[in-house]
GROMACS .gro file of C-alpha atoms in nm:
model
  197
    1MET     CA    1  10.027   9.577  12.079
    2SER     CA    2   9.696   9.706  12.204
    3THR     CA    3   9.697   9.970  12.476
    4TRP     CA    4   9.421  10.137  12.675
    5LYS     CA    5   9.401  10.420  12.418
    6THR     CA    6   9.357  10.188  12.120
    7LEU     CA    7   9.020  10.236  11.953
    8LEU     CA    8   9.074  10.039  11.632
    9LEU     CA    9   9.231   9.705  11.547
   10GLN     CA   10   9.599   9.638  11.609
   11ASP     CA   11   9.846   9.682  11.325
   12SER     CA   12   9.851   9.369  11.113
   13SER     CA   13  10.153   9.141  11.095
   14SER     CA   14  10.015   8.897  10.840
   15PRO     CA   15   9.834   8.910  10.505
   16LEU     CA   16   9.538   8.734  10.666
   17MET     CA   17   9.493   9.009  10.924
   18GLU     CA   18   9.516   9.270  10.648
   19GLN     CA   19   9.227   9.099  10.469
   20LEU     CA   20   9.031   9.080  10.794
   21MET     CA   21   9.084   9.453  10.846
   22PHE     CA   22   8.969   9.529  10.490
   23PHE     CA   23   8.655   9.321  10.552
   24HIS     CA   24   8.596   9.500  10.881
   25ASP     CA   25   8.619   9.839  10.710
   26HIS     CA   26   8.396   9.722  10.422
   27THR     CA   27   8.123   9.600  10.659
   28LEU     CA   28   8.152   9.906  10.883
   29LEU     CA   29   8.105  10.136  10.583
   30ILE     CA   30   7.785   9.952  10.485
   31LEU     CA   31   7.655   9.973  10.842
   32ILE     CA   32   7.729  10.347  10.865
   33ILE     CA   33   7.543  10.411  10.539
   34ILE     CA   34   7.241  10.210  10.662
   35THR     CA   35   7.244  10.388  10.999
   36ILE     CA   36   7.257  10.734  10.841
   37LEU     CA   37   6.979  10.645  10.595
   38VAL     CA   38   6.748  10.503  10.863
   39GLY     CA   39   6.821  10.794  11.098
   40GLN     CA   40   6.743  11.047  10.826
   41LEU     CA   41   6.416  10.867  10.744
   42LEU     CA   42   6.316  10.862  11.112
   43VAL     CA   43   6.391  11.231  11.158
   44SER     CA   44   6.200  11.322  10.841
   45MET     CA   45   5.901  11.114  10.958
   46ILE     CA   46   5.897  11.289  11.296
   47TYR     CA   47   5.906  11.642  11.153
   48ASN     CA   48   5.701  11.582  10.837
   49LYS     CA   49   5.321  11.579  10.878
   50PHE     CA   50   5.241  11.525  10.510
   51THR     CA   51   5.164  11.186  10.355
   52HIS     CA   52   5.222  11.083   9.997
   53ARG     CA   53   4.906  10.929   9.855
   54PHE     CA   54   5.097  10.693   9.622
   55LEU     CA   55   5.326  10.560   9.898
   56ILE     CA   56   5.044  10.441  10.123
   57ASP     CA   57   4.986  10.135   9.906
   58GLY     CA   58   5.284  10.095   9.674
   59GLN     CA   59   5.409   9.765   9.540
   60LEU     CA   60   5.719   9.924   9.387
   61ILE     CA   61   5.850  10.053   9.720
   62GLU     CA   62   5.775   9.717   9.887
   63MET     CA   63   5.972   9.540   9.615
   64VAL     CA   64   6.263   9.783   9.661
   65TRP     CA   65   6.281   9.744  10.040
   66THR     CA   66   6.273   9.366   9.999
   67ILE     CA   67   6.538   9.337   9.727
   68LEU     CA   68   6.775   9.605   9.862
   69PRO     CA   69   6.846   9.432  10.201
   70ALA     CA   70   6.903   9.101  10.020
   71PHE     CA   71   7.154   9.272   9.791
   72ILE     CA   72   7.328   9.431  10.091
   73LEU     CA   73   7.351   9.091  10.263
   74ILE     CA   74   7.512   8.948   9.949
   75LEU     CA   75   7.764   9.236   9.951
   76ILE     CA   76   7.861   9.136  10.305
   77ALA     CA   77   7.841   8.755  10.262
   78LEU     CA   78   8.064   8.711   9.957
   79PRO     CA   79   8.381   8.869  10.106
   80SER     CA   80   8.307   8.689  10.433
   81LEU     CA   81   8.291   8.348  10.264
   82ARG     CA   82   8.610   8.424  10.073
   83LEU     CA   83   8.787   8.503  10.400
   84LEU     CA   84   8.656   8.187  10.565
   85TYR     CA   85   8.800   7.974  10.286
   86ILE     CA   86   9.133   8.159  10.298
   87MET     CA   87   9.156   8.103  10.674
   88ASP     CA   88   9.076   7.732  10.647
   89GLU     CA   89   9.321   7.656  10.366
   90ILE     CA   90   9.641   7.479  10.472
   91TYR     CA   91   9.931   7.552  10.238
   92ASN     CA   92  10.267   7.374  10.226
   93PRO     CA   93  10.425   7.476  10.558
   94LEU     CA   94  10.800   7.523  10.590
   95LEU     CA   95  10.779   7.503  10.969
   96THR     CA   96  10.544   7.317  11.202
   97VAL     CA   97  10.499   7.413  11.566
   98LYS     CA   98  10.300   7.210  11.816
   99SER     CA   99  10.142   7.411  12.098
  100ILE     CA  100  10.005   7.238  12.408
  101GLY     CA  101   9.792   7.441  12.648
  102HIS     CA  102   9.824   7.385  13.023
  103GLN     CA  103   9.650   7.554  13.313
  104TRP     CA  104   9.889   7.850  13.344
  105TYR     CA  105  10.147   7.800  13.068
  106TRP     CA  106  10.202   7.674  12.714
  107SER     CA  107  10.439   7.403  12.591
  108TYR     CA  108  10.588   7.436  12.243
  109GLU     CA  109  10.752   7.174  12.022
  110TYR     CA  110  10.924   7.240  11.692
  111SER     CA  111  10.811   6.921  11.520
  112ASP     CA  112  11.054   6.951  11.230
  113TYR     CA  113  11.358   6.928  11.459
  114GLN     CA  114  11.457   6.670  11.718
  115ASN     CA  115  11.429   6.750  12.089
  116MET     CA  116  11.325   7.113  12.044
  117GLU     CA  117  11.060   7.165  12.308
  118PHE     CA  118  11.017   7.411  12.591
  119ASP     CA  119  10.762   7.551  12.834
  120SER     CA  120  10.657   7.915  12.828
  121TYR     CA  121  10.551   8.056  13.166
  122MET     CA  122  10.414   8.402  13.229
  123ILE     CA  123  10.658   8.620  13.424
  124PRO     CA  124  10.523   8.683  13.775
  125SER     CA  125  10.445   9.044  13.863
  126THR     CA  126  10.714   9.041  14.134
  127ASP     CA  127  10.990   8.951  13.883
  128LEU     CA  128  10.900   9.203  13.612
  129LYS     CA  129  11.165   9.438  13.479
  130SER     CA  130  11.078   9.792  13.369
  131PHE     CA  131  11.064   9.687  13.002
  132ASN     CA  132  10.837   9.382  13.058
  133PHE     CA  133  10.464   9.389  12.999
  134ARG     CA  134  10.254   9.271  13.290
  135LEU     CA  135  10.045   8.956  13.219
  136LEU     CA  136  10.185   8.937  12.864
  137ASP     CA  137  10.558   8.866  12.883
  138VAL     CA  138  10.685   8.510  12.925
  139ASN     CA  139  11.016   8.359  13.026
  140ASN     CA  140  11.063   8.161  12.701
  141ARG     CA  141  10.927   8.327  12.389
  142LEU     CA  142  10.820   8.133  12.082
  143ILE     CA  143  11.056   8.247  11.805
  144LEU     CA  144  10.922   8.219  11.453
  145PRO     CA  145  11.069   8.332  11.119
  146TYR     CA  146  10.890   8.588  10.905
  147ASN     CA  147  10.804   8.550  10.534
  148THR     CA  148  10.766   8.178  10.599
  149GLN     CA  149  10.455   7.963  10.584
  150ILE     CA  150  10.406   7.829  10.939
  151ARG     CA  151  10.161   7.565  11.056
  152ILE     CA  152  10.060   7.547  11.420
  153ILE     CA  153   9.906   7.234  11.566
  154THR     CA  154   9.742   7.293  11.901
  155THR     CA  155   9.589   7.081  12.174
  156SER     CA  156   9.534   7.098  12.548
  157LEU     CA  157   9.602   6.872  12.842
  158ASP     CA  158   9.346   6.994  13.095
  159VAL     CA  159   9.077   7.243  12.990
  160ILE     CA  160   8.981   7.427  12.672
  161HIS     CA  161   9.232   7.698  12.583
  162SER     CA  162   9.256   7.935  12.289
  163TRP     CA  163   9.586   8.013  12.117
  164THR     CA  164   9.541   8.374  12.008
  165VAL     CA  165   9.763   8.638  11.847
  166PRO     CA  166   9.540   8.931  11.744
  167SER     CA  167   9.790   9.105  11.514
  168LEU     CA  168   9.823   8.782  11.311
  169GLY     CA  169   9.447   8.731  11.292
  170ILE     CA  170   9.484   8.387  11.453
  171LYS     CA  171   9.255   8.239  11.715
  172ILE     CA  172   9.238   7.862  11.742
  173ASP     CA  173   9.084   7.649  12.014
  174SER     CA  174   9.296   7.398  12.205
  175THR     CA  175   9.070   7.116  12.315
  176PRO     CA  176   9.182   6.814  12.523
  177GLY     CA  177   9.205   6.501  12.310
  178ARG     CA  178   9.184   6.685  11.975
  179LEU     CA  179   9.436   6.837  11.739
  180ASN     CA  180   9.348   7.164  11.567
  181GLN     CA  181   9.568   7.323  11.306
  182THR     CA  182   9.595   7.648  11.120
  183ASN     CA  183   9.859   7.828  10.923
  184PHE     CA  184   9.986   8.182  10.899
  185ASN     CA  185  10.258   8.390  10.742
  186ILE     CA  186  10.425   8.668  10.938
  187ASN     CA  187  10.519   8.952  10.700
  188ARG     CA  188  10.708   9.181  10.938
  189ALA     CA  189  10.951   9.123  11.219
  190GLY     CA  190  10.855   9.221  11.570
  191LEU     CA  191  10.743   9.117  11.913
  192LEU     CA  192  10.384   8.992  11.901
  193PHE     CA  193  10.171   8.923  12.207
  194GLY     CA  194   9.874   8.697  12.250
  195GLN     CA  195   9.662   8.568  12.533
  196CYS     CA  196   9.446   8.267  12.601
  197SER     CA  197   9.099   8.407  12.556
   0.00000   0.00000   0.00000
């Protein structure tokens, strides 16, 4: 769970979030290298009064600073596209959960079983125990198995909601009159929190 001291991403609870974290680190490393290079060039231009007579009109350097950014964009785009296709792929789910967003609560239905539905309300601040998390804990938690392929189908009854669990790498919009679906696999047991964002 994220706290006020957290500077990085939350610990991952799914293989998808692990891949998203790897992509984040990969892109951040490229951006740090570019920032250091550009900063060093700017500092050297400020303190250096000399000019190189072959760099004033050089087709080689223009070709390099045109091809190099294109190559860097390809280095970022290929892992990004791979992740997009992984996130959009629906595998054979062993469990299907239907999530319906309401104004201040969520309704859940286990579609594979008969009459398994419940509402999940946020616990009011006046009823919180010392071990509850304010604005995160609910009265009925959604219980899901780990190491199981799970599909979630989500919709809304009133306004646009977003079913989000950051440590799973899942964020899916719940729109009135539409069904959206995604899948995930939880690879460690624990208590995971999410918010409508």
